[in-house]
Amino acid sequence: MADATFEPKIIAFLCNWCSYRAADLAGTSRIKYPPNLRMIRVMCSGRVDPTFVLKAFALGADGVMIAGCHPGECHYLEQNYKTMRRFAMLRHTLRKLGLEEGRVRLQWASAAEGAQLARAIRDMTEEVRALGPLNWPAQWSEEDGSIETAIQRLEEEHAQAMEVAA
Amino acid sequence: MSERVGVYVCHCGSNIAGVVDVEDVSRWAGENLDDVVVSRDYIFMCSSLGQELIEDDIKKEGLTRVVVAACSPHLHERTFRRACASAGLNPYLFQMASIREQVSWTTQDKAAATAKSKAMIAGAVERVKLHQALEPNEVPVNPNTLVVGGGIAGIQAALELADAGYQVHLVEREPSIGGHMAQFDKTFPTLDCAACILTPKMSDVGNHPNINLLSYSEVEEVSGYVGNFRARVRKKARYVNEADCTGCGICIDKCPKKVVDEVFEAGLGYRKAIYRPFPQAVPKFPVIDRESCIYFERGTCKACEKFCPTNAIDFEQQDTALDLEVGNIILATGYDLFDSRKIPQYGYGRLANVYTSLEFERLCNASGPTEGKIVLRDGVTQPKSVAIIHCVGSRDKRHNTHCSAICCMGALKFGHLVMEKTGAEVYSFYIDMRPLHKGYEEFYDRLLEEGMHFIRGRVAEVTDAARQPGEEGKLIVQAEDTLLGMQRRVPVDMVILMAALQPRADAKDVGLQFGISCSMAGWFTERHPKLDPVATMTDGVFIAGTCQGPKDIPDTVSQGAAAAARVQGMIAVGSVEVEPVVATIHEERCSGCRICNNLCPFNAIDFLQDKAVSYVNAALCKGCGTCVAACPAGAISGAHFSNEQIFAEISGLLYDVVRGNGAKALLPVEVPA
């Protein structure tokens, strides 16, 4: 159950051309959204290395959003398709690591879609709030950090998961 | 050696300070963030006094890095970079935190806004410490310009540039330049004849030694960057050899095939299979419409060829591709008219005497299908009463929410012309009258005096079903008169629909082709809605006229001239600085796996066979960073967006969590060696 005072921390990567401009537009239009999302500007969503997302979680983020131009509208022609492919793999990996799907989100927002971006931020904030704190770093610190422990835990989790499936 | 960082928090009057506790934020940054040696807040950082604060601190305090927390970097990054540079600090050792667009304008929670501002400044400080000094690449600007669209906006832009002595390639999709304005009869509010003021400019374009007019042509491909674009233009086959054609028009007279002219005459008139859209067309060369030509259909006829005195007809002609090199591009691609059939209750296409505004322009144009006689579809009967319906497809959430800007004045103009030519009663059904510019209100007053009737109310229906005496054989316009507060049924002979101006159906594709963005509706997006209305986010690509939004002829001409002035500025300087944000491959780390090679849509990555490593051609690299993210060996670094810089920004943004949870965030991030 989520703590009533819990305020999720969400890191967002926005591309310079569409989604960062959408954020500018949301601001200029004075559209309100929760202050939980902290934005990083990259030139293209294709720049978002999956390790950026892992790093954000490892440092204590509760959610990560990647925002880019709509498919077919990328400033760099087709780089957001590469983002899409990477995102599919990243989400798969995160699922294996036990992360709920709602903690990562790929959001398309054109430069004209300030209102849509704000709505996505509101939705995601509420979704992550409902999921509760992730607190990855603290979970790790309980273990000794050795590879053996990590593998052992994975094996346990795997066995558990198989049980549920059967 | 640790860096000396200066942090400047802008109040932006009360825009930021009204929500964010700027003094607290600046004090906090000075006390809590490592390496911050100066931290100030100031009412307007972008003012010259604000910039001087930075410059003085760089000189006196020996700042090596600068962070300004203010508006969006899209607004003032350049301003502050210049300030840094003028004090001798490399402009790339600067970072902005957008605490206005992303914080103070999006929340009213003061505590949360202040906390978020601190996080954003922490992110910027951690990032800026890892910035590297970069030198912008200076590239020459090709003095030739590509203008796309030969309406009045494109014509104006092309003439301004050509008159200034620069070469212009003007590309027009249709067989003639002139655009919508060439179809109009009169122009409001002065009632100048549209052709009389437009055709001299058209022939100037046709005769100008500096203008390469490419009519009946389309841009197929664009590549390159500011100062150095390459465009491939497809010149469609006219089947008329331009070098031989004198424009005498005998071929048009002799052509036996007549078809409805859906484009220039808006479906009201006819043209031949070989045709010029209108007599004053520029260029004067006709075009064979392959779809309707008898020869192309059945293999015989060739009447045009037989009668052509200069043997200019060439049925074998093929489309040709031209490669142009230009420094700048002006898009002036215009608008489409709303399809009035989408509002079936107004009866267009079903009730004969319902016309669109463009049809009516042709109807009262002296060179139009009726030679300027305002008559019903039967071709003889003069209307005794005419209703003009405003906002057809505009200001309507089902179609276009925007105001089309020209319809009120167009309706007044039509009212005047109808009364002048036929003496008919004219009823205007409007939502609001919007005569905005110079002389417009006066024109409205004039029409009130001339006896045009104005009924404030959106029309519910146009019908031919008579219900009351006097309605038989008429079109009945049903509307609520919101000033009288009553329903009215007005029987008329003719209805004119003031159809909305819409973005071109292919505007999004065109935008994509030239690398610029569109609004939700499809209007091209300007760099700044007030202060930079003709530039776009893509350097070297400018927009003018109605492709940017609905506007009248004076505004369109102003934008055409403005875009040309911007281009002239670029040409006069002769070179432009290009952001040094490019990827670099470190040869010693590259394994030659070639994963990156296929990722680059600009073909900027080559594989060097002899060294078995990949290599980025900096001139072609646009700096998206996709290859940087993809390299499994971490051998590619992206200038100004390196992994280290972004990791540092993440840890700064999460300062409040990081410091609480024991994560090793603020330690340097290890990079694969």
Short mmCIF file of N, CA and C in Angstrom, two decimals, chain A residues 7 9-18 20-21 23-62 70-80 82-83 85-86 110-113 116 135-138 141, chain B residues 15 72-75 77 81 98 100-109 112-113 115-116 119-120 127 508 512 515-520 525-528 530 537-538 581 598-602 622-630 638 641-643 646-647 649-658 661 663-665 669-670:
data_model
loop_
_atom_site.label_atom_id
_atom_site.label_comp_id
_atom_site.label_asym_id
_atom_site.label_seq_id
_atom_site.Cartn_x
_atom_site.Cartn_y
_atom_site.Cartn_z
N GLU A 7 5.64 11.01 -2.55
CA GLU A 7 5.66 11.79 -3.78
C GLU A 7 6.65 11.13 -4.74
N LYS A 9 9.28 10.26 -7.57
CA LYS A 9 10.29 11.02 -8.32
C LYS A 9 10.42 10.36 -9.68
N ILE A 10 10.14 11.13 -10.70
CA ILE A 10 10.18 10.58 -12.05
C ILE A 10 11.18 11.36 -12.88
N ILE A 11 12.04 10.65 -13.57
CA ILE A 11 12.99 11.29 -14.47
C ILE A 11 12.44 11.14 -15.89
N ALA A 12 12.50 12.23 -16.65
CA ALA A 12 12.01 12.15 -18.03
C ALA A 12 13.10 12.60 -18.99
N PHE A 13 13.22 11.89 -20.09
CA PHE A 13 14.14 12.29 -21.16
C PHE A 13 13.28 12.79 -22.31
N LEU A 14 13.51 14.04 -22.70
CA LEU A 14 12.69 14.61 -23.76
C LEU A 14 13.56 15.02 -24.93
N CYS A 15 13.08 14.76 -26.13
CA CYS A 15 13.86 15.14 -27.30
C CYS A 15 13.72 16.63 -27.53
N ASN A 16 14.75 17.22 -28.06
CA ASN A 16 14.83 18.67 -28.22
C ASN A 16 13.74 19.23 -29.12
N TRP A 17 13.29 18.44 -30.11
CA TRP A 17 12.51 19.02 -31.19
C TRP A 17 11.01 18.95 -30.98
N CYS A 18 10.52 17.84 -30.48
CA CYS A 18 9.07 17.71 -30.31
C CYS A 18 8.69 17.77 -28.84
N TYR A 20 10.33 18.22 -25.93
CA TYR A 20 10.78 19.33 -25.07
C TYR A 20 10.00 20.59 -25.43
N ARG A 21 9.71 20.75 -26.72
CA ARG A 21 8.90 21.89 -27.15
C ARG A 21 7.47 21.74 -26.63
N ALA A 23 6.77 20.42 -23.81
CA ALA A 23 6.87 20.83 -22.40
C ALA A 23 6.91 22.35 -22.31
N ASP A 24 7.63 22.98 -23.23
CA ASP A 24 7.65 24.45 -23.27
C ASP A 24 6.24 24.99 -23.49
N LEU A 25 5.53 24.34 -24.42
CA LEU A 25 4.18 24.81 -24.75
C LEU A 25 3.24 24.62 -23.57
N ALA A 26 3.37 23.48 -22.87
CA ALA A 26 2.53 23.25 -21.70
C ALA A 26 2.77 24.37 -20.69
N GLY A 27 4.04 24.77 -20.53
CA GLY A 27 4.36 25.85 -19.62
C GLY A 27 3.79 27.17 -20.09
N THR A 28 4.06 27.51 -21.34
CA THR A 28 3.60 28.78 -21.88
C THR A 28 2.08 28.87 -21.82
N SER A 29 1.41 27.73 -21.99
CA SER A 29 -0.06 27.73 -21.93
C SER A 29 -0.56 27.62 -20.50
N ARG A 30 0.35 27.60 -19.55
CA ARG A 30 0.03 27.53 -18.11
C ARG A 30 -0.83 26.30 -17.78
N ILE A 31 -0.52 25.18 -18.44
CA ILE A 31 -1.23 23.93 -18.15
C ILE A 31 -0.58 23.31 -16.91
N LYS A 32 -1.38 22.98 -15.93
CA LYS A 32 -0.82 22.47 -14.67
C LYS A 32 -0.63 20.95 -14.72
N TYR A 33 0.49 20.50 -14.16
CA TYR A 33 0.71 19.07 -13.98
C TYR A 33 1.54 18.87 -12.73
N PRO A 34 1.56 17.66 -12.17
CA PRO A 34 2.26 17.45 -10.91
C PRO A 34 3.76 17.73 -11.04
N PRO A 35 4.37 18.30 -10.00
CA PRO A 35 5.79 18.68 -10.07
C PRO A 35 6.73 17.51 -9.82
N ASN A 36 6.26 16.29 -10.02
CA ASN A 36 7.07 15.11 -9.69
C ASN A 36 8.04 14.71 -10.79
N LEU A 37 7.86 15.28 -11.96
CA LEU A 37 8.65 14.83 -13.10
C LEU A 37 9.79 15.81 -13.35
N ARG A 38 11.00 15.30 -13.46
CA ARG A 38 12.16 16.17 -13.67
C ARG A 38 12.76 15.84 -15.03
N MET A 39 12.91 16.86 -15.83
CA MET A 39 13.18 16.61 -17.24
C MET A 39 14.64 16.80 -17.62
N ILE A 40 15.08 15.96 -18.53
CA ILE A 40 16.41 16.07 -19.12
C ILE A 40 16.22 16.21 -20.62
N ARG A 41 16.89 17.21 -21.19
CA ARG A 41 16.77 17.40 -22.63
C ARG A 41 17.85 16.62 -23.35
N VAL A 42 17.47 15.84 -24.32
CA VAL A 42 18.44 15.19 -25.20
C VAL A 42 18.07 15.61 -26.62
N MET A 43 18.99 15.48 -27.55
CA MET A 43 18.68 15.94 -28.90
C MET A 43 17.60 15.08 -29.53
N CYS A 44 17.62 13.79 -29.23
CA CYS A 44 16.67 12.88 -29.86
C CYS A 44 16.38 11.77 -28.87
N SER A 45 15.17 11.23 -28.91
CA SER A 45 14.88 10.11 -28.01
C SER A 45 15.81 8.94 -28.32
N GLY A 46 16.36 8.90 -29.54
CA GLY A 46 17.32 7.86 -29.92
C GLY A 46 18.61 7.95 -29.11
N ARG A 47 18.85 9.09 -28.46
CA ARG A 47 20.05 9.25 -27.64
C ARG A 47 19.89 8.52 -26.31
N VAL A 48 18.68 8.17 -25.94
CA VAL A 48 18.46 7.60 -24.62
C VAL A 48 19.01 6.17 -24.57
N ASP A 49 20.17 6.07 -24.00
CA ASP A 49 20.83 4.80 -23.78
C ASP A 49 20.05 4.09 -22.66
N PRO A 50 19.71 2.82 -22.82
CA PRO A 50 18.99 2.13 -21.75
C PRO A 50 19.68 2.25 -20.39
N THR A 51 21.00 2.44 -20.43
CA THR A 51 21.69 2.58 -19.13
C THR A 51 21.27 3.87 -18.42
N PHE A 52 20.82 4.89 -19.19
CA PHE A 52 20.33 6.11 -18.53
C PHE A 52 19.14 5.76 -17.64
N VAL A 53 18.28 4.91 -18.17
CA VAL A 53 17.07 4.55 -17.44
C VAL A 53 17.45 3.73 -16.21
N LEU A 54 18.35 2.76 -16.42
CA LEU A 54 18.79 1.94 -15.30
C LEU A 54 19.47 2.80 -14.24
N LYS A 55 20.27 3.76 -14.71
CA LYS A 55 20.97 4.66 -13.78
C LYS A 55 19.96 5.43 -12.95
N ALA A 56 18.92 5.94 -13.61
CA ALA A 56 17.92 6.72 -12.88
C ALA A 56 17.27 5.86 -11.79
N PHE A 57 16.91 4.62 -12.15
CA PHE A 57 16.32 3.74 -11.14
C PHE A 57 17.32 3.43 -10.04
N ALA A 58 18.57 3.20 -10.45
CA ALA A 58 19.60 2.84 -9.48
C ALA A 58 19.85 3.98 -8.50
N LEU A 59 19.63 5.21 -8.97
CA LEU A 59 19.86 6.34 -8.08
C LEU A 59 18.63 6.67 -7.24
N GLY A 60 17.54 5.99 -7.49
CA GLY A 60 16.38 6.19 -6.62
C GLY A 60 15.14 6.75 -7.28
N ALA A 61 15.12 6.83 -8.60
CA ALA A 61 13.89 7.29 -9.27
C ALA A 61 12.82 6.22 -9.13
N ASP A 62 11.57 6.67 -9.07
CA ASP A 62 10.46 5.73 -8.97
C ASP A 62 9.86 5.42 -10.34
N HIS A 70 6.42 11.87 -32.59
CA HIS A 70 5.57 10.77 -33.04
C HIS A 70 6.30 9.94 -34.11
N PRO A 71 6.02 8.65 -34.17
CA PRO A 71 6.62 7.85 -35.23
C PRO A 71 6.32 8.48 -36.59
N GLY A 72 7.36 8.57 -37.40
CA GLY A 72 7.18 9.20 -38.70
C GLY A 72 7.44 10.69 -38.68
N GLU A 73 7.58 11.29 -37.47
CA GLU A 73 7.78 12.73 -37.42
C GLU A 73 9.11 13.10 -36.80
N CYS A 74 10.02 12.15 -36.70
CA CYS A 74 11.29 12.40 -36.03
C CYS A 74 12.08 13.46 -36.78
N HIS A 75 12.67 14.39 -36.03
CA HIS A 75 13.50 15.41 -36.64
C HIS A 75 14.69 14.79 -37.35
N TYR A 76 15.10 13.63 -36.88
CA TYR A 76 16.22 12.92 -37.50
C TYR A 76 15.70 11.75 -38.33
N LEU A 77 14.59 11.98 -38.96
CA LEU A 77 13.95 11.04 -39.90
C LEU A 77 13.34 9.80 -39.26
N GLU A 78 14.18 8.95 -38.65
CA GLU A 78 13.63 7.66 -38.21
C GLU A 78 14.21 7.18 -36.89
N GLN A 79 14.88 8.09 -36.15
CA GLN A 79 15.60 7.62 -34.96
C GLN A 79 14.65 7.21 -33.84
N ASN A 80 13.43 7.75 -33.85
CA ASN A 80 12.52 7.34 -32.77
C ASN A 80 12.04 5.89 -32.96
N LYS A 82 14.12 3.61 -33.58
CA LYS A 82 15.15 2.89 -32.83
C LYS A 82 14.87 2.98 -31.34
N THR A 83 14.35 4.13 -30.91
CA THR A 83 13.95 4.27 -29.51
C THR A 83 12.88 3.23 -29.18
N ARG A 85 12.30 0.36 -30.58
CA ARG A 85 12.83 -1.01 -30.49
C ARG A 85 13.57 -1.21 -29.18
N ARG A 86 14.39 -0.19 -28.84
CA ARG A 86 15.15 -0.30 -27.59
C ARG A 86 14.22 -0.36 -26.40
N SER A 110 4.16 15.66 -29.98
CA SER A 110 4.63 16.62 -30.98
C SER A 110 4.76 17.98 -30.31
N ALA A 111 5.44 18.89 -31.00
CA ALA A 111 5.67 20.22 -30.44
C ALA A 111 4.36 20.94 -30.14
N ALA A 112 3.27 20.46 -30.71
CA ALA A 112 1.98 21.13 -30.51
C ALA A 112 1.18 20.48 -29.39
N GLU A 113 1.73 19.40 -28.81
CA GLU A 113 0.92 18.63 -27.88
C GLU A 113 1.29 18.86 -26.42
N GLN A 116 -1.37 17.27 -24.20
CA GLN A 116 -1.28 15.81 -24.17
C GLN A 116 -0.12 15.36 -23.30
N ASN A 135 12.49 2.46 -4.53
CA ASN A 135 13.56 2.34 -3.55
C ASN A 135 14.56 1.24 -3.89
N TRP A 136 14.99 1.23 -5.10
CA TRP A 136 15.96 0.23 -5.54
C TRP A 136 17.27 0.23 -4.75
N PRO A 137 17.88 1.41 -4.59
CA PRO A 137 19.18 1.41 -3.89
C PRO A 137 19.10 0.78 -2.51
N ALA A 138 18.00 1.08 -1.79
CA ALA A 138 17.89 0.56 -0.43
C ALA A 138 17.73 -0.95 -0.44
N SER A 141 21.08 -2.51 -0.76
CA SER A 141 22.02 -2.38 0.35
C SER A 141 21.78 -3.44 1.42
N ASN B 15 6.97 36.02 -12.83
CA ASN B 15 6.66 34.78 -13.54
C ASN B 15 7.23 33.57 -12.83
N SER B 72 12.99 28.62 -20.77
CA SER B 72 13.43 27.49 -21.58
C SER B 72 14.70 27.84 -22.34
N PRO B 73 15.62 26.89 -22.47
CA PRO B 73 16.82 27.18 -23.27
C PRO B 73 16.49 27.56 -24.71
N HIS B 74 15.32 27.15 -25.17
CA HIS B 74 14.95 27.54 -26.53
C HIS B 74 14.77 29.04 -26.65
N LEU B 75 14.57 29.70 -25.53
CA LEU B 75 14.35 31.14 -25.56
C LEU B 75 15.66 31.91 -25.37
N GLU B 77 18.98 30.51 -24.30
CA GLU B 77 20.29 29.86 -24.21
C GLU B 77 21.34 30.67 -24.97
N ARG B 81 24.79 32.28 -23.53
CA ARG B 81 26.04 31.80 -24.11
C ARG B 81 26.88 32.98 -24.60
N SER B 98 15.31 25.09 -16.85
CA SER B 98 14.06 25.73 -17.25
C SER B 98 13.06 25.73 -16.10
N ARG B 100 10.94 28.08 -15.41
CA ARG B 100 9.71 28.81 -15.70
C ARG B 100 8.73 27.89 -16.45
N GLU B 101 9.10 27.50 -17.68
CA GLU B 101 8.21 26.63 -18.46
C GLU B 101 7.94 25.30 -17.76
N GLN B 102 8.95 24.79 -17.02
CA GLN B 102 8.77 23.47 -16.44
C GLN B 102 8.38 23.49 -14.96
N VAL B 103 8.47 24.68 -14.34
CA VAL B 103 8.15 24.69 -12.91
C VAL B 103 7.07 25.72 -12.59
N SER B 104 7.44 27.01 -12.64
CA SER B 104 6.52 28.00 -12.09
C SER B 104 5.23 28.13 -12.88
N TRP B 105 5.30 27.83 -14.18
CA TRP B 105 4.08 27.95 -14.98
C TRP B 105 3.22 26.69 -14.97
N THR B 106 3.74 25.62 -14.36
CA THR B 106 2.97 24.37 -14.45
C THR B 106 2.46 23.91 -13.09
N THR B 107 2.74 24.68 -12.05
CA THR B 107 2.21 24.28 -10.75
C THR B 107 1.97 25.52 -9.91
N GLN B 108 1.06 25.39 -8.95
CA GLN B 108 0.83 26.51 -8.05
C GLN B 108 1.30 26.16 -6.63
N ASP B 109 1.81 24.94 -6.47
CA ASP B 109 2.28 24.47 -5.17
C ASP B 109 3.67 25.06 -4.94
N ALA B 112 6.48 22.70 -3.52
CA ALA B 112 6.92 21.71 -4.50
C ALA B 112 7.70 22.38 -5.62
N ALA B 113 7.26 23.58 -6.02
CA ALA B 113 7.94 24.29 -7.10
C ALA B 113 9.36 24.66 -6.67
N ALA B 115 11.17 23.12 -4.39
CA ALA B 115 11.97 21.88 -4.31
C ALA B 115 12.37 21.41 -5.71
N LYS B 116 11.42 21.48 -6.66
CA LYS B 116 11.73 21.02 -8.02
C LYS B 116 12.80 21.93 -8.64
N ALA B 119 16.10 20.84 -7.49
CA ALA B 119 16.54 19.62 -8.17
C ALA B 119 17.06 19.96 -9.56
N MET B 120 16.36 20.84 -10.24
CA MET B 120 16.76 21.13 -11.62
C MET B 120 18.09 21.88 -11.65
N ARG B 127 25.83 18.58 -14.17
CA ARG B 127 26.11 18.39 -15.59
C ARG B 127 27.18 19.35 -16.09
N LYS B 508 1.85 17.99 -43.38
CA LYS B 508 2.70 17.24 -42.45
C LYS B 508 3.85 16.55 -43.19
N LEU B 512 7.81 17.37 -42.72
CA LEU B 512 8.78 16.31 -42.43
C LEU B 512 9.93 16.34 -43.43
N GLY B 515 12.08 19.07 -42.46
CA GLY B 515 12.55 19.01 -41.08
C GLY B 515 11.96 20.06 -40.17
N ILE B 516 10.70 20.51 -40.44
CA ILE B 516 10.09 21.46 -39.53
C ILE B 516 8.79 20.86 -39.00
N SER B 517 8.30 21.42 -37.89
CA SER B 517 7.13 20.81 -37.28
C SER B 517 5.86 21.58 -37.60
N CYS B 518 4.74 20.92 -37.37
CA CYS B 518 3.42 21.49 -37.64
C CYS B 518 2.65 21.56 -36.33
N SER B 519 1.66 22.45 -36.29
CA SER B 519 0.72 22.45 -35.17
C SER B 519 -0.16 21.22 -35.31
N MET B 520 -1.02 20.99 -34.31
CA MET B 520 -1.92 19.84 -34.37
C MET B 520 -2.73 19.86 -35.66
N THR B 525 5.03 25.43 -37.78
CA THR B 525 5.30 26.10 -36.50
C THR B 525 6.49 27.04 -36.63
N GLU B 526 6.28 28.27 -36.22
CA GLU B 526 7.33 29.27 -36.27
C GLU B 526 8.25 29.12 -35.06
N ARG B 527 9.42 29.73 -35.15
CA ARG B 527 10.38 29.59 -34.06
C ARG B 527 9.84 30.22 -32.78
N HIS B 528 9.26 31.39 -32.90
CA HIS B 528 8.59 32.01 -31.76
C HIS B 528 7.34 32.70 -32.28
N LYS B 530 5.64 35.22 -31.47
CA LYS B 530 5.60 36.68 -31.55
C LYS B 530 6.87 37.26 -32.13
N MET B 537 12.33 26.09 -36.22
CA MET B 537 13.33 25.49 -35.35
C MET B 537 14.50 24.93 -36.15
N THR B 538 14.31 24.77 -37.44
CA THR B 538 15.39 24.26 -38.28
C THR B 538 16.09 25.45 -38.94
N VAL B 581 27.52 19.94 -31.87
CA VAL B 581 27.00 18.74 -31.23
C VAL B 581 27.03 17.61 -32.23
N ASN B 598 24.48 1.23 -39.73
CA ASN B 598 23.14 1.23 -40.29
C ASN B 598 22.16 2.10 -39.52
N LEU B 599 22.62 2.64 -38.39
CA LEU B 599 21.70 3.42 -37.57
C LEU B 599 21.56 4.85 -38.07
N CYS B 600 22.53 5.31 -38.82
CA CYS B 600 22.54 6.73 -39.17
C CYS B 600 21.74 6.96 -40.46
N PRO B 601 20.64 7.75 -40.36
CA PRO B 601 19.85 7.99 -41.56
C PRO B 601 20.51 9.01 -42.50
N PHE B 602 21.58 9.64 -42.04
CA PHE B 602 22.24 10.67 -42.86
C PHE B 602 23.52 10.14 -43.49
N LYS B 622 24.24 15.01 -37.66
CA LYS B 622 23.29 16.00 -37.16
C LYS B 622 23.20 15.98 -35.64
N GLY B 623 23.92 15.09 -35.02
CA GLY B 623 24.03 15.13 -33.56
C GLY B 623 22.87 14.52 -32.80
N CYS B 624 22.13 13.60 -33.40
CA CYS B 624 20.99 13.02 -32.68
C CYS B 624 21.45 12.13 -31.54
N GLY B 625 22.60 11.48 -31.70
CA GLY B 625 23.13 10.67 -30.60
C GLY B 625 22.67 9.24 -30.57
N THR B 626 21.93 8.82 -31.59
CA THR B 626 21.42 7.45 -31.59
C THR B 626 22.55 6.43 -31.64
N CYS B 627 23.60 6.74 -32.41
CA CYS B 627 24.74 5.81 -32.50
C CYS B 627 25.48 5.74 -31.17
N VAL B 628 25.52 6.89 -30.47
CA VAL B 628 26.22 6.93 -29.18
C VAL B 628 25.55 5.95 -28.23
N ALA B 629 24.21 5.97 -28.25
CA ALA B 629 23.47 5.11 -27.33
C ALA B 629 23.59 3.64 -27.74
N ALA B 630 23.89 3.40 -29.01
CA ALA B 630 23.86 2.03 -29.51
C ALA B 630 25.20 1.31 -29.41
N GLY B 638 29.19 11.55 -27.67
CA GLY B 638 28.36 12.61 -28.25
C GLY B 638 28.69 13.91 -27.58
N PHE B 641 26.41 15.99 -25.03
CA PHE B 641 25.42 15.07 -24.49
C PHE B 641 26.10 13.73 -24.21
N SER B 642 27.22 13.80 -23.50
CA SER B 642 27.98 12.57 -23.25
C SER B 642 27.29 11.77 -22.14
N ASN B 643 27.61 10.51 -22.08
CA ASN B 643 27.06 9.67 -21.02
C ASN B 643 27.35 10.26 -19.64
N ILE B 646 25.16 13.20 -18.84
CA ILE B 646 23.75 12.86 -18.57
C ILE B 646 23.62 12.10 -17.26
N PHE B 647 24.57 11.21 -16.98
CA PHE B 647 24.55 10.54 -15.67
C PHE B 647 24.62 11.57 -14.55
N GLU B 649 23.68 14.63 -14.67
CA GLU B 649 22.43 15.39 -14.59
C GLU B 649 21.37 14.57 -13.85
N ILE B 650 21.33 13.27 -14.12
CA ILE B 650 20.35 12.42 -13.43
C ILE B 650 20.62 12.45 -11.92
N SER B 651 21.88 12.32 -11.55
CA SER B 651 22.17 12.26 -10.11
C SER B 651 21.86 13.61 -9.45
N GLY B 652 22.08 14.70 -10.19
CA GLY B 652 21.74 16.01 -9.63
C GLY B 652 20.23 16.17 -9.48
N LEU B 653 19.49 15.75 -10.50
CA LEU B 653 18.03 15.88 -10.46
C LEU B 653 17.44 15.09 -9.31
N LEU B 654 18.15 14.02 -8.93
CA LEU B 654 17.64 13.17 -7.85
C LEU B 654 18.39 13.45 -6.55
N TYR B 655 18.93 14.66 -6.42
CA TYR B 655 19.78 14.96 -5.27
C TYR B 655 19.11 14.62 -3.96
N ASP B 656 17.80 14.90 -3.87
CA ASP B 656 17.11 14.71 -2.60
C ASP B 656 16.99 13.23 -2.24
N VAL B 657 16.84 12.37 -3.26
CA VAL B 657 16.77 10.93 -2.99
C VAL B 657 18.16 10.39 -2.76
N VAL B 658 19.07 10.82 -3.65
CA VAL B 658 20.43 10.29 -3.61
C VAL B 658 21.08 10.51 -2.26
N ASN B 661 19.54 8.06 0.30
CA ASN B 661 19.53 6.61 0.21
C ASN B 661 20.92 5.97 0.12
N ALA B 663 23.10 6.11 -2.11
CA ALA B 663 23.64 5.74 -3.42
C ALA B 663 24.87 6.57 -3.71
N LYS B 664 25.77 5.99 -4.47
CA LYS B 664 27.04 6.68 -4.72
C LYS B 664 26.87 7.60 -5.92
N ALA B 665 25.94 8.53 -5.77
CA ALA B 665 25.54 9.28 -6.95
C ALA B 665 26.50 10.39 -7.31
N VAL B 669 31.33 9.25 -12.28
CA VAL B 669 30.81 8.02 -12.87
C VAL B 669 31.92 7.38 -13.68
N GLU B 670 32.10 6.10 -13.48
CA GLU B 670 33.19 5.48 -14.24
C GLU B 670 32.75 5.29 -15.70
#
